[in-house]
Amino acid sequence: MSDQAATPPKRAITLTDVANAAGVSRATASLVMRNSPLVADETRARVLETMQTLGYVYNRNAARMRTQQSYTIGLVVPDISNPFYAELTVAVERELNESGYIALLANTSDSPSRQARFVETVLEHGVDGLLITPARATPAENLLATTKRIAVVQFIRSVPDLAVDYVGSDNVNGTFQAVAHLFERGHRRIAFIGGMPPSSALRERLEGYALAHAAAHTPIDETLIVGGAVSRSAGYNAVTALLERAHPPTAIMCYNDVVAFGAMLSLQAAGLMPGRDMAVVGYDNIADSASWHPPLTSVSGDPQHIGSAAVERLMQRINDLALPPARIILPSELIIRQSSERYFQRAEQ
Amino acid sequence: MSDQAATPPKRAITLTDVANAAGVSRATASLVMRNSPLVADETRARVLETMQTLGYVYNRNAARMRTQQSYTIGLVVPDISNPFYAELTVAVERELNESGYIALLANTSDSPSRQARFVETVLEHGVDGLLITPARATPAENLLATTKRIAVVQFIRSVPDLAVDYVGSDNVNGTFQAVAHLFERGHRRIAFIGGMPPSSALRERLEGYALAHAAAHTPIDETLIVGGAVSRSAGYNAVTALLERAHPPTAIMCYNDVVAFGAMLSLQAAGLMPGRDMAVVGYDNIADSASWHPPLTSVSGDPQHIGSAAVERLMQRINDLALPPARIILPSELIIRQSSERYFQRAEQ
DNA sequence: CTGAAAGCGCTAACAA
DNA sequence: TTGTTAGCGCTTTCAG
């Protein structure tokens, strides 16, 4: 007895050990483990206590060999150091835990080959599902085989011609609202910066930008669409370049909040005050946008909402692989803050 | 034949299927799978080809039941939406992949109970190791049982009285250098903000702050140590409060870069220029610090370095659980940038 | 170099 | 309500 307690176990404690020590069969011990109502209370208590004293740890790998359920999912994102994906990851991880799942993480750095390698790996690890923001330029064939093997849900971006669940923000309407708001505030020269290289999200946001111009009967000045990467420093540089022009814009629609932060820092460096001298609007409404200075107007398709909707859909698909693929578009809402609320006074034009 | 190709397999393809189709034994197929040199080239090629055509996926769970090696590790961090941990997570994930491992992720939100639950879960999933930044106020007992079961490496923070590997920045010396630099630039009233509630890292950084004061023969003004949480908005608020004082500091040592960004935004909102009207120094040298405006002076114990050192140590410990526990302190280096390089002119004092 | 047999720890019938 | 039995897919001796 005291030997057992003192000696560190060479071999891991198994359910069989527990069953023997508690004087029940392995099957009973297994039932206790899984909270089955088929076990007598008295027996359950005894078994539970035995597990405690032996320091038993449930072996999910052994279980999954039988059940074919691992309660793990693969989580694939392009860049966790982008705050948007960081918040998304936190939300997804929380939701998964609440459903009893755990995430195997991959950061692809937007590389389709890294992504392919990871997907292969998690498949080998036997995940029950895959939650993925596909790397830009992911060919549909890359994901095709996987999607018929396990549950797959895309979010944020979708691969063209891939009939697989997708959960995302209403990029078209969100950007439309934002740009229409700028028109309403009196702006006519509205730049669009960030988002390159192209993704489905960029294409949709540019579409919203175009629609708002059409609604305002204002032709688009193509020179005001300056692209640039999705990063704070890219936003900074894009605005620096815009300010050097002979005829700069009066408002800037940014691909997302991170780009917008860079834009605002650039304005400040040039002695301009965002929201007073130039309107700035972001997208995603990440946590930082409300506490930035000045607070940033942004389109809310919050990472929290998208994350939990994506997990919810994944759970449905795990339960029924035959479900028809859905495109779940979360409504977007414009959150107006100081960076754009002021009315623009046209002096010249 | 054509049936096999067309029908989606009800049951997954196993090594046995491959062996049968290729006309070899399961053992041989297994050896091929693991790149054993014991297999004839001709045979290997045939088996590999069979795997291809059958669409075989290696089942690591089955393998691990025999080998007791899962090639997974648990990665526990307090807050991925903090850019420091985001960068750390990216680095760790990359390094792990290079060693053939994959990470099970947990974001604890600094809750010891969430952390305990997660550690329990990954143990059940059979991870080979645990890489953890312990939640603040984690009791040593919480981790004790785990550390004698599997490889555990703490990083960034260490739990007091827990004799387990630790990898972190040289917080004492790093902060010492930073504050000494401020003294050298002529500052005498140097605030310290952020870092609450206390962690091992905060205690060490405050120690460096105190040592630098001692070296400069300057008594510490306790009212200049204002605490505050570790967030951008906490940094903002702390500085706003400092500026309202009758006798504000001339320089601010921040717990980390995120706090420093908040501090700089607050200065700008008050019409002050960081680096000219007030020196600001951060810690961690995250990627954003170099591209902020103005660029932020920071102490480099970069997340990339810490991440890869921690993974390296974890691999060593997985190979030998009996290794004596080590405290691996990475040298810290002060990176001087615009936010603090200017010499302070004392008018009064 | 290849094949046969045993077993990792668990669950799922089925029988008692 | 509890016990018995037969695998899940792989690796690993040990012979051939």
XYZ file of C-alpha atoms (C1' of nucleotides) in Angstrom:
730
model
C 0.000 0.000 0.000
C 2.477 2.601 1.133
C 4.779 1.332 -1.583
C 2.214 2.133 -4.214
C 1.755 5.635 -2.953
C 5.465 6.361 -2.663
C 6.801 4.859 -5.873
C 6.403 6.990 -8.952
C 4.536 4.718 -11.358
C 6.815 3.296 -14.028
C 3.780 2.570 -16.175
C 0.800 4.857 -16.425
C -2.259 3.970 -14.392
C -4.950 2.495 -16.626
C -8.631 1.943 -16.289
C -7.841 -1.702 -15.656
C -5.758 -0.734 -12.641
C -8.604 1.377 -11.356
C -11.119 -1.410 -11.944
C -8.963 -3.940 -10.134
C -8.266 -1.667 -7.205
C -11.936 -0.771 -6.886
C -13.060 -4.340 -7.357
C -15.158 -3.731 -10.478
C -14.773 -4.609 -14.131
C -13.069 -2.402 -16.699
C -16.388 -1.783 -18.378
C -17.861 -0.405 -15.199
C -14.889 1.803 -14.611
C -15.269 3.071 -18.163
C -18.923 3.847 -17.559
C -18.040 5.799 -14.449
C -15.453 7.740 -16.404
C -18.082 8.782 -18.885
C -20.720 9.658 -16.294
C -23.078 6.953 -17.405
C -26.297 6.733 -15.393
C -26.058 2.953 -15.564
C -23.755 2.739 -12.572
C -24.948 2.484 -8.981
C -24.135 5.572 -6.943
C -22.277 3.584 -4.367
C -20.136 1.907 -7.022
C -19.474 5.184 -8.815
C -18.289 6.845 -5.631
C -15.918 4.007 -4.893
C -14.469 4.022 -8.400
C -14.080 7.795 -8.434
C -12.250 7.658 -5.150
C -9.952 4.962 -6.439
C -9.138 7.103 -9.473
C -8.248 9.939 -7.164
C -5.929 7.947 -4.960
C -4.217 6.213 -7.876
C -3.827 9.491 -9.743
C -5.570 8.104 -12.798
C -5.495 10.187 -15.982
C -8.022 9.426 -18.685
C -6.413 8.369 -21.940
C -8.370 10.027 -24.719
C -6.189 8.543 -27.405
C -7.169 5.048 -26.488
C -10.787 6.111 -26.370
C -10.680 7.784 -29.745
C -9.367 4.628 -31.355
C -12.711 3.117 -30.622
C -15.025 6.057 -30.888
C -13.380 7.762 -33.858
C -13.963 11.051 -32.052
C -10.944 13.013 -30.941
C -12.488 16.196 -29.610
C -9.716 18.102 -31.291
C -9.960 20.482 -34.214
C -7.350 22.135 -36.388
C -7.319 25.922 -36.295
C -5.598 27.539 -39.243
C -5.023 31.270 -39.439
C -2.646 33.343 -41.549
C -1.128 35.587 -38.895
C -1.768 35.562 -35.172
C 0.385 38.598 -34.632
C -2.293 40.566 -36.478
C -4.594 41.647 -33.613
C -7.666 40.762 -35.604
C -6.635 37.129 -35.852
C -5.389 37.194 -32.282
C -8.840 38.182 -31.037
C -10.413 35.683 -33.366
C -8.178 32.929 -32.049
C -9.009 33.773 -28.464
C -12.723 33.680 -29.245
C -12.520 30.415 -31.142
C -10.447 28.778 -28.455
C -12.944 29.815 -25.790
C -15.945 28.569 -27.742
C -14.284 25.291 -28.603
C -13.449 24.647 -24.973
C -17.046 25.185 -24.046
C -18.010 22.422 -26.435
C -15.348 20.141 -25.016
C -12.934 20.587 -27.912
C -9.339 21.675 -28.019
C -7.508 23.401 -30.849
C -4.400 22.326 -32.706
C -2.961 25.589 -33.900
C -1.284 26.560 -37.145
C -0.070 29.938 -38.274
C 0.422 29.751 -42.031
C 1.973 33.167 -42.678
C -0.277 33.085 -45.718
C 1.773 30.371 -47.338
C -0.350 27.789 -49.179
C 2.424 25.216 -48.884
C 2.790 25.636 -45.132
C -0.957 25.402 -44.951
C -1.050 22.204 -46.990
C 1.586 20.663 -44.749
C -0.343 21.558 -41.640
C -3.640 20.274 -42.937
C -1.950 16.987 -43.740
C -0.516 16.852 -40.234
C -3.743 17.505 -38.401
C -5.459 14.916 -40.535
C -2.873 12.426 -39.354
C -3.559 13.539 -35.815
C -7.197 12.679 -36.395
C -8.903 15.995 -35.764
C -12.683 16.019 -35.956
C -12.772 19.232 -37.915
C -10.902 22.113 -39.425
C -11.522 25.814 -38.958
C -9.596 27.723 -41.532
C -8.922 31.165 -42.916
C -7.369 29.990 -46.141
C -4.049 31.489 -47.135
C -4.385 33.898 -50.042
C -4.162 32.190 -53.396
C -5.053 28.804 -51.961
C -6.101 26.623 -54.903
C -9.412 24.871 -54.350
C -7.755 21.493 -55.020
C -5.579 22.005 -51.942
C -8.556 21.687 -49.658
C -10.856 19.512 -51.706
C -9.767 16.099 -50.451
C -9.857 17.280 -46.852
C -13.371 18.627 -47.105
C -14.803 15.264 -47.998
C -12.936 13.538 -45.217
C -13.706 15.725 -42.213
C -15.785 18.740 -41.228
C -14.333 21.940 -42.635
C -15.506 25.499 -42.096
C -13.826 28.476 -43.732
C -14.023 31.832 -42.082
C -12.998 35.408 -42.879
C -11.942 34.396 -46.369
C -13.296 31.834 -48.755
C -11.584 29.954 -51.524
C -13.312 30.562 -54.872
C -15.090 27.567 -56.373
C -14.951 25.576 -53.173
C -18.405 24.523 -52.010
C -17.640 24.495 -48.313
C -19.171 26.298 -45.340
C -18.064 29.872 -44.970
C -18.626 32.304 -42.124
C -17.708 35.930 -42.557
C -18.603 39.545 -42.217
C -20.819 41.284 -44.752
C -17.863 43.005 -46.332
C -19.788 44.557 -49.192
C -22.469 46.156 -47.107
C -20.101 47.038 -44.264
C -17.801 48.970 -46.534
C -20.763 50.473 -48.322
C -22.095 51.849 -45.040
C -18.722 53.212 -44.053
C -18.081 54.996 -47.325
C -21.664 56.246 -47.532
C -21.141 57.700 -44.068
C -18.103 59.576 -45.351
C -20.083 60.937 -48.272
C -22.783 61.980 -45.874
C -20.194 63.880 -43.852
C -19.347 65.884 -46.921
C -16.324 64.017 -48.236
C -15.892 63.524 -51.978
C -12.308 62.365 -52.286
C -12.145 59.159 -50.303
C -9.056 56.989 -50.528
C -8.998 53.232 -49.995
C -5.796 51.771 -48.567
C -4.485 48.343 -47.598
C -5.572 44.770 -48.193
C -3.033 43.528 -50.711
C -2.434 41.001 -52.041
C -6.044 40.311 -52.970
C -8.300 38.039 -50.955
C -12.024 37.427 -51.119
C -12.431 39.937 -48.300
C -10.550 42.644 -50.206
C -12.597 42.106 -53.337
C -15.817 42.401 -51.354
C -14.727 45.516 -49.520
C -13.742 47.202 -52.767
C -17.134 46.306 -54.140
C -18.776 48.098 -51.225
C -16.522 51.065 -51.850
C -17.626 51.161 -55.478
C -21.312 50.799 -54.615
C -21.163 53.732 -52.229
C -19.613 55.867 -54.940
C -22.343 54.833 -57.340
C -25.025 55.665 -54.792
C -23.452 59.094 -54.332
C -23.242 59.561 -58.099
C -19.553 60.167 -57.730
C -17.056 58.577 -60.091
C -14.214 56.661 -58.510
C -10.787 58.210 -58.765
C -8.688 55.103 -59.311
C -5.548 56.874 -58.110
C -7.081 57.000 -54.648
C -7.103 53.213 -54.372
C -3.573 52.602 -53.285
C -3.470 49.020 -52.057
C -0.618 48.334 -49.694
C -0.188 45.384 -47.367
C -2.300 44.616 -44.307
C -0.115 46.076 -41.597
C 0.236 49.142 -39.494
C 3.393 50.243 -41.235
C 1.837 49.749 -44.660
C -1.008 52.019 -43.583
C 1.523 54.535 -42.369
C 3.414 54.566 -45.638
C 0.312 54.700 -47.781
C -0.905 57.818 -46.002
C 2.508 59.425 -46.077
C 2.459 59.013 -49.851
C -1.098 60.310 -50.149
C -0.230 63.449 -48.229
C 2.530 64.281 -50.691
C 0.122 64.498 -53.569
C -0.970 67.745 -55.117
C -4.614 66.968 -54.421
C -4.859 64.633 -51.409
C -8.080 62.973 -50.251
C -10.083 64.286 -47.311
C -11.030 60.884 -45.974
C -9.466 57.447 -45.853
C -11.282 54.143 -45.877
C -8.874 51.535 -44.588
C -8.912 47.836 -45.353
C -8.984 47.161 -41.618
C -8.307 48.664 -38.207
C -4.647 47.761 -38.135
C -4.063 49.632 -41.375
C -6.112 52.518 -39.948
C -3.881 52.759 -36.879
C -0.901 53.177 -39.157
C -2.791 55.798 -41.117
C -3.564 57.763 -37.957
C 0.032 57.633 -36.750
C 1.148 58.950 -40.125
C -1.313 61.837 -39.908
C -0.083 62.690 -36.436
C 3.517 62.557 -37.587
C 2.583 65.060 -40.286
C 0.987 67.321 -37.724
C -2.553 66.470 -38.765
C -5.215 65.395 -36.336
C -7.235 62.337 -37.395
C -10.923 63.166 -37.237
C -10.319 66.866 -37.577
C -7.991 67.267 -40.518
C -8.714 63.951 -42.154
C -11.422 61.362 -41.609
C -10.273 57.786 -41.051
C -12.405 54.643 -40.985
C -11.305 51.099 -40.240
C -12.870 47.673 -40.431
C -13.306 44.787 -37.939
C -13.895 46.867 -34.834
C -11.131 45.138 -32.914
C -10.857 45.932 -29.226
C -8.126 48.505 -29.777
C -10.249 50.623 -32.080
C -12.467 51.948 -29.291
C -9.541 52.803 -27.049
C -7.314 54.342 -29.687
C -6.853 58.105 -29.652
C -8.877 59.406 -31.234
C -11.291 56.473 -31.108
C -11.576 54.897 -34.540
C -14.761 54.626 -36.562
C -14.972 51.026 -37.670
C -17.252 48.440 -39.185
C -18.241 45.830 -36.680
C -18.106 42.261 -37.794
C -16.336 41.654 -34.534
C -13.866 38.822 -34.363
C -15.770 37.502 -31.327
C -18.972 37.146 -33.297
C -17.343 35.595 -36.301
C -15.379 33.218 -34.107
C -18.355 31.941 -32.230
C -20.520 31.670 -35.335
C -17.788 29.680 -37.043
C -17.451 27.291 -34.121
C -21.202 26.867 -33.963
C -21.306 25.972 -37.639
C -18.392 23.576 -37.228
C -20.226 21.736 -34.478
C -23.260 21.371 -36.733
C -21.129 20.039 -39.537
C -19.305 17.591 -37.283
C -22.700 16.224 -36.351
C -23.772 15.965 -39.965
C -21.203 15.913 -42.715
C -23.959 15.709 -45.329
C -25.382 19.148 -44.564
C -25.503 21.378 -47.652
C -22.709 23.965 -47.614
C -23.763 27.342 -46.271
C -22.479 30.860 -46.640
C -23.141 32.546 -43.321
C -22.771 36.287 -43.662
C -22.886 38.167 -40.387
C -24.517 41.581 -40.562
C -22.074 44.433 -40.299
C -22.700 47.606 -38.412
C -20.920 50.912 -38.671
C -19.641 52.177 -35.332
C -19.099 55.897 -35.656
C -16.398 57.366 -33.438
C -14.295 60.510 -33.338
C -12.037 59.654 -36.233
C -14.761 60.442 -38.736
C -17.697 62.111 -37.057
C -16.861 65.676 -37.978
C -18.511 67.281 -41.022
C -16.115 68.180 -43.751
C -16.141 71.813 -44.876
C -15.440 72.199 -48.538
C -13.402 75.289 -49.151
C -12.451 74.794 -52.737
C -13.607 71.898 -54.935
C -11.043 -1.542 -59.382
C -12.986 1.366 -60.786
C -15.434 0.819 -57.956
C -12.737 1.397 -55.378
C -11.694 4.653 -56.975
C -15.219 5.990 -57.296
C -16.729 4.975 -53.965
C -15.955 7.242 -51.043
C -14.476 4.890 -48.474
C -16.883 4.066 -45.699
C -14.004 2.992 -43.507
C -10.661 4.762 -43.460
C -7.780 3.225 -45.380
C -5.377 1.514 -43.024
C -1.837 0.331 -43.314
C -3.222 -3.173 -43.675
C -5.125 -2.105 -46.772
C -1.977 -0.597 -48.189
C 0.031 -3.714 -47.387
C -2.528 -5.975 -49.015
C -2.845 -3.842 -52.108
C 0.922 -3.587 -52.472
C 1.442 -7.246 -51.720
C 3.609 -6.784 -48.637
C 3.109 -7.288 -44.920
C 1.812 -4.661 -42.554
C 5.197 -4.464 -40.894
C 6.860 -3.603 -44.167
C 4.295 -0.977 -44.934
C 4.899 0.481 -41.489
C 8.638 0.609 -42.112
C 8.069 2.433 -45.379
C 5.862 4.911 -43.605
C 8.651 5.716 -41.206
C 11.394 5.927 -43.832
C 13.245 2.940 -42.482
C 16.378 2.032 -44.460
C 15.512 -1.631 -43.994
C 13.212 -1.677 -46.986
C 14.314 -2.383 -50.538
C 14.024 0.613 -52.799
C 11.842 -1.201 -55.245
C 9.478 -2.278 -52.494
C 9.383 1.177 -50.946
C 8.457 2.763 -54.247
C 5.657 0.305 -54.802
C 4.238 0.826 -51.309
C 4.503 4.595 -51.546
C 2.659 4.526 -54.820
C -0.064 2.362 -53.351
C -0.484 4.814 -50.488
C -0.904 7.592 -53.019
C -3.536 5.846 -55.073
C -5.491 4.636 -52.064
C -5.318 8.061 -50.438
C -3.847 6.638 -47.268
C -3.549 8.932 -44.250
C -1.171 7.984 -41.479
C -2.927 7.453 -38.163
C -0.719 8.961 -35.513
C -3.096 8.072 -32.731
C -2.704 4.410 -33.374
C 1.036 4.858 -33.553
C 1.223 6.731 -30.316
C -0.575 3.975 -28.477
C 2.478 1.868 -29.066
C 5.234 4.435 -29.021
C 3.925 6.604 -26.211
C 5.026 9.613 -28.235
C 2.357 11.933 -29.516
C 4.421 14.718 -31.092
C 2.005 17.185 -29.588
C 2.682 19.718 -26.877
C 0.394 21.941 -24.842
C 0.997 25.656 -25.237
C -0.402 27.785 -22.448
C -0.354 31.566 -22.553
C -2.334 34.152 -20.619
C -3.459 36.414 -23.456
C -2.849 35.982 -27.165
C -4.473 39.293 -27.949
C -1.494 40.915 -26.270
C 0.939 41.362 -29.190
C 3.826 40.137 -27.107
C 2.205 36.753 -26.588
C 0.968 36.740 -30.153
C 4.511 37.037 -31.448
C 5.669 34.500 -28.912
C 2.991 32.058 -30.026
C 3.931 32.471 -33.661
C 7.586 31.828 -32.845
C 6.841 28.802 -30.696
C 4.516 27.319 -33.259
C 7.120 27.695 -35.991
C 9.883 26.125 -33.924
C 7.721 23.254 -32.812
C 6.752 22.474 -36.382
C 10.388 22.323 -37.327
C 10.879 19.644 -34.720
C 7.852 17.742 -35.975
C 5.583 18.809 -33.138
C 2.234 20.491 -33.139
C 0.733 22.718 -30.456
C -2.506 22.328 -28.543
C -3.383 25.879 -27.635
C -4.841 27.375 -24.488
C -5.460 30.990 -23.646
C -5.954 31.179 -19.894
C -6.904 34.852 -19.538
C -4.684 34.643 -16.469
C -7.145 32.431 -14.650
C -5.475 29.693 -12.595
C -8.630 27.607 -12.698
C -8.963 27.770 -16.472
C -5.311 26.906 -16.606
C -5.730 23.911 -14.335
C -8.591 22.656 -16.456
C -6.576 22.970 -19.624
C -3.526 21.247 -18.190
C -5.731 18.371 -17.126
C -7.205 18.185 -20.623
C -3.917 18.140 -22.502
C -2.653 15.471 -20.142
C -5.637 13.366 -21.140
C -4.780 14.064 -24.757
C -1.345 12.663 -24.094
C 0.896 15.585 -24.969
C 4.621 14.996 -24.743
C 5.266 18.311 -23.061
C 3.911 21.570 -21.791
C 5.155 25.063 -22.560
C 3.580 27.472 -20.149
C 3.501 31.075 -19.067
C 1.785 30.430 -15.749
C -1.227 32.545 -14.920
C -0.452 35.093 -12.230
C -0.940 33.728 -8.747
C -0.656 30.136 -9.870
C 0.028 28.043 -6.763
C 3.013 25.718 -7.145
C 0.819 22.735 -6.220
C -1.258 23.350 -9.349
C 1.608 22.345 -11.581
C 3.521 19.993 -9.340
C 1.868 16.718 -10.325
C 2.125 17.588 -14.005
C 5.817 18.333 -13.849
C 6.681 14.863 -12.682
C 4.531 13.257 -15.319
C 5.640 15.037 -18.488
C 8.179 17.582 -19.697
C 7.289 21.080 -18.559
C 9.037 24.331 -19.376
C 7.898 27.668 -17.993
C 8.631 30.803 -19.919
C 8.245 34.549 -19.405
C 7.028 34.015 -15.864
C 7.974 31.459 -13.255
C 5.982 30.127 -10.360
C 7.811 30.692 -7.060
C 9.059 27.566 -5.315
C 8.569 25.377 -8.361
C 11.792 23.672 -9.398
C 11.013 23.488 -13.094
C 12.810 24.760 -16.183
C 12.315 28.432 -16.846
C 13.259 30.502 -19.875
C 12.948 34.252 -19.730
C 14.457 37.618 -20.342
C 16.942 39.162 -17.945
C 14.335 41.483 -16.528
C 16.501 42.921 -13.790
C 19.416 43.867 -15.978
C 17.217 44.898 -18.894
C 15.282 47.384 -16.822
C 18.469 48.492 -15.140
C 19.997 49.366 -18.509
C 16.892 51.175 -19.636
C 16.577 53.321 -16.521
C 20.331 53.938 -16.384
C 20.041 55.180 -19.963
C 17.374 57.658 -18.869
C 19.587 58.892 -16.045
C 22.417 59.261 -18.512
C 20.183 61.403 -20.715
C 19.709 63.760 -17.818
C 16.409 62.568 -16.383
C 15.925 62.468 -12.626
C 12.193 61.971 -12.245
C 11.463 58.655 -13.945
C 8.052 57.071 -13.569
C 7.346 53.344 -13.788
C 3.942 52.328 -15.113
C 2.064 49.116 -15.813
C 2.538 45.473 -14.915
C -0.165 44.886 -12.335
C -1.173 42.596 -10.800
C 2.273 41.384 -9.796
C 4.111 38.598 -11.587
C 7.678 37.396 -11.342
C 8.482 39.554 -14.357
C 7.100 42.697 -12.694
C 9.049 42.075 -9.509
C 12.252 41.659 -11.477
C 11.695 44.751 -13.577
C 11.024 46.842 -10.488
C 14.228 45.491 -9.014
C 16.142 46.736 -12.058
C 14.410 50.090 -11.700
C 15.537 50.290 -8.084
C 19.112 49.231 -8.870
C 19.441 51.942 -11.505
C 18.297 54.532 -8.986
C 20.816 53.237 -6.487
C 23.588 53.384 -9.083
C 22.632 56.993 -9.821
C 22.528 57.792 -6.116
C 18.982 58.973 -6.565
C 16.273 58.040 -4.098
C 13.128 56.510 -5.551
C 10.025 58.652 -5.447
C 7.423 56.002 -4.655
C 4.637 58.163 -6.023
C 6.146 57.763 -9.479
C 5.526 54.016 -9.438
C 1.924 53.922 -10.509
C 1.229 50.313 -11.452
C -1.733 49.924 -13.742
C -2.661 46.915 -15.804
C -0.753 45.553 -18.784
C -2.672 47.133 -21.638
C -2.525 50.032 -23.984
C -5.432 51.782 -22.360
C -3.945 51.326 -18.893
C -0.773 52.985 -20.136
C -2.859 55.790 -21.566
C -4.686 56.384 -18.323
C -1.588 56.169 -16.180
C 0.113 58.878 -18.191
C -2.975 61.050 -18.267
C -2.961 60.939 -14.475
C 0.774 61.634 -14.258
C 0.413 64.721 -16.437
C -2.132 66.198 -14.090
C 0.320 66.255 -11.207
C 1.953 69.381 -9.944
C 5.403 67.942 -10.546
C 5.227 65.351 -13.337
C 8.125 63.095 -14.348
C 10.290 63.798 -17.365
C 10.628 60.194 -18.413
C 8.504 57.079 -18.257
C 9.736 53.526 -17.949
C 6.900 51.248 -19.035
C 6.334 47.685 -17.969
C 6.261 46.707 -21.635
C 5.818 48.018 -25.155
C 2.044 47.741 -25.172
C 1.822 49.951 -22.106
C 4.315 52.299 -23.752
C 2.141 52.671 -26.838
C -0.715 53.771 -24.631
C 1.612 56.182 -22.886
C 2.669 57.731 -26.186
C -0.899 58.116 -27.401
C -1.738 59.869 -24.163
C 1.157 62.272 -24.589
C 0.066 63.053 -28.132
C -3.493 63.614 -27.000
C -2.117 66.128 -24.485
C -0.181 67.883 -27.226
C 3.167 66.522 -26.103
C 5.609 64.830 -28.428
C 7.079 61.574 -27.112
C 10.851 61.736 -27.316
C 10.898 65.502 -27.269
C 8.685 66.537 -24.392
C 8.841 63.284 -22.490
C 11.075 60.242 -22.796
C 9.328 56.880 -23.064
C 10.879 53.423 -22.848
C 9.195 50.060 -23.302
C 10.170 46.449 -22.836
C 10.100 43.343 -25.068
C 10.999 45.037 -28.328
C 7.976 43.631 -30.120
C 7.804 44.157 -33.856
C 5.560 47.198 -33.533
C 8.032 49.106 -31.405
C 10.407 49.812 -34.286
C 7.649 50.969 -36.604
C 5.734 53.088 -34.118
C 5.901 56.823 -34.463
C 8.149 57.891 -32.992
C 10.024 54.590 -32.859
C 10.070 53.276 -29.315
C 13.169 52.641 -27.244
C 12.780 49.165 -25.833
C 14.599 46.362 -24.092
C 15.114 43.436 -26.362
C 14.410 40.046 -24.975
C 12.530 39.463 -28.193
C 9.623 37.066 -28.166
C 11.249 35.234 -31.083
C 14.361 34.493 -29.059
C 12.514 33.477 -25.955
C 10.165 31.298 -27.956
C 12.869 29.388 -29.716
C 14.969 29.018 -26.575
C 11.956 27.642 -24.726
C 11.201 25.125 -27.456
C 14.829 24.072 -27.549
C 14.797 23.473 -23.824
C 11.526 21.572 -24.045
C 13.009 19.231 -26.633
C 15.948 18.546 -24.342
C 13.666 17.810 -21.458
C 11.432 15.538 -23.499
C 14.546 13.553 -24.295
C 15.580 13.397 -20.672
C 13.060 14.006 -17.946
C 15.753 13.548 -15.308
C 17.731 16.643 -16.337
C 18.225 19.039 -13.429
C 15.907 22.056 -13.702
C 17.514 25.090 -15.316
C 16.838 28.802 -15.237
C 17.758 30.066 -18.675
C 18.016 33.833 -18.630
C 18.418 35.404 -22.036
C 20.608 38.497 -22.119
C 18.692 41.690 -22.624
C 19.822 44.551 -24.765
C 18.632 48.124 -24.796
C 17.563 49.308 -28.235
C 17.669 53.098 -28.219
C 15.257 54.803 -30.573
C 13.701 58.234 -30.951
C 11.325 58.016 -28.011
C 14.166 58.515 -25.545
C 17.350 59.543 -27.338
C 17.148 63.256 -26.733
C 19.049 64.805 -23.808
C 16.860 66.315 -21.205
C 17.552 69.999 -20.388
C 16.947 70.793 -16.793
C 15.478 74.240 -16.482
C 14.499 74.235 -12.838
C 15.227 71.418 -10.359
C 14.861 -7.639 -46.076
C 9.909 -9.574 -44.896
C 6.070 -11.970 -42.200
C 3.443 -13.539 -37.915
C 1.833 -12.483 -33.517
C 1.101 -9.762 -29.479
C -0.490 -5.707 -27.315
C -0.886 -0.189 -26.331
C -5.858 1.506 -23.258
C -10.082 2.056 -24.253
C -15.305 1.169 -25.759
C -19.366 -1.389 -27.412
C -22.123 -5.079 -27.936
C -23.994 -8.776 -25.545
C -24.788 -11.865 -21.773
C -25.461 -12.681 -17.113
C -26.493 -3.053 -12.948
C -21.995 -5.536 -13.946
C -18.747 -8.663 -16.527
C -16.905 -10.820 -20.921
C -15.126 -10.484 -25.321
C -13.428 -8.530 -29.359
C -11.336 -5.215 -31.648
C -9.726 0.310 -33.141
C -4.571 0.809 -36.340
C -0.323 0.807 -35.397
C 4.624 -0.866 -33.853
C 7.721 -4.245 -32.322
C 10.041 -8.229 -31.284
C 11.571 -12.426 -33.254
C 11.882 -15.850 -36.971
C 12.505 -16.762 -41.435
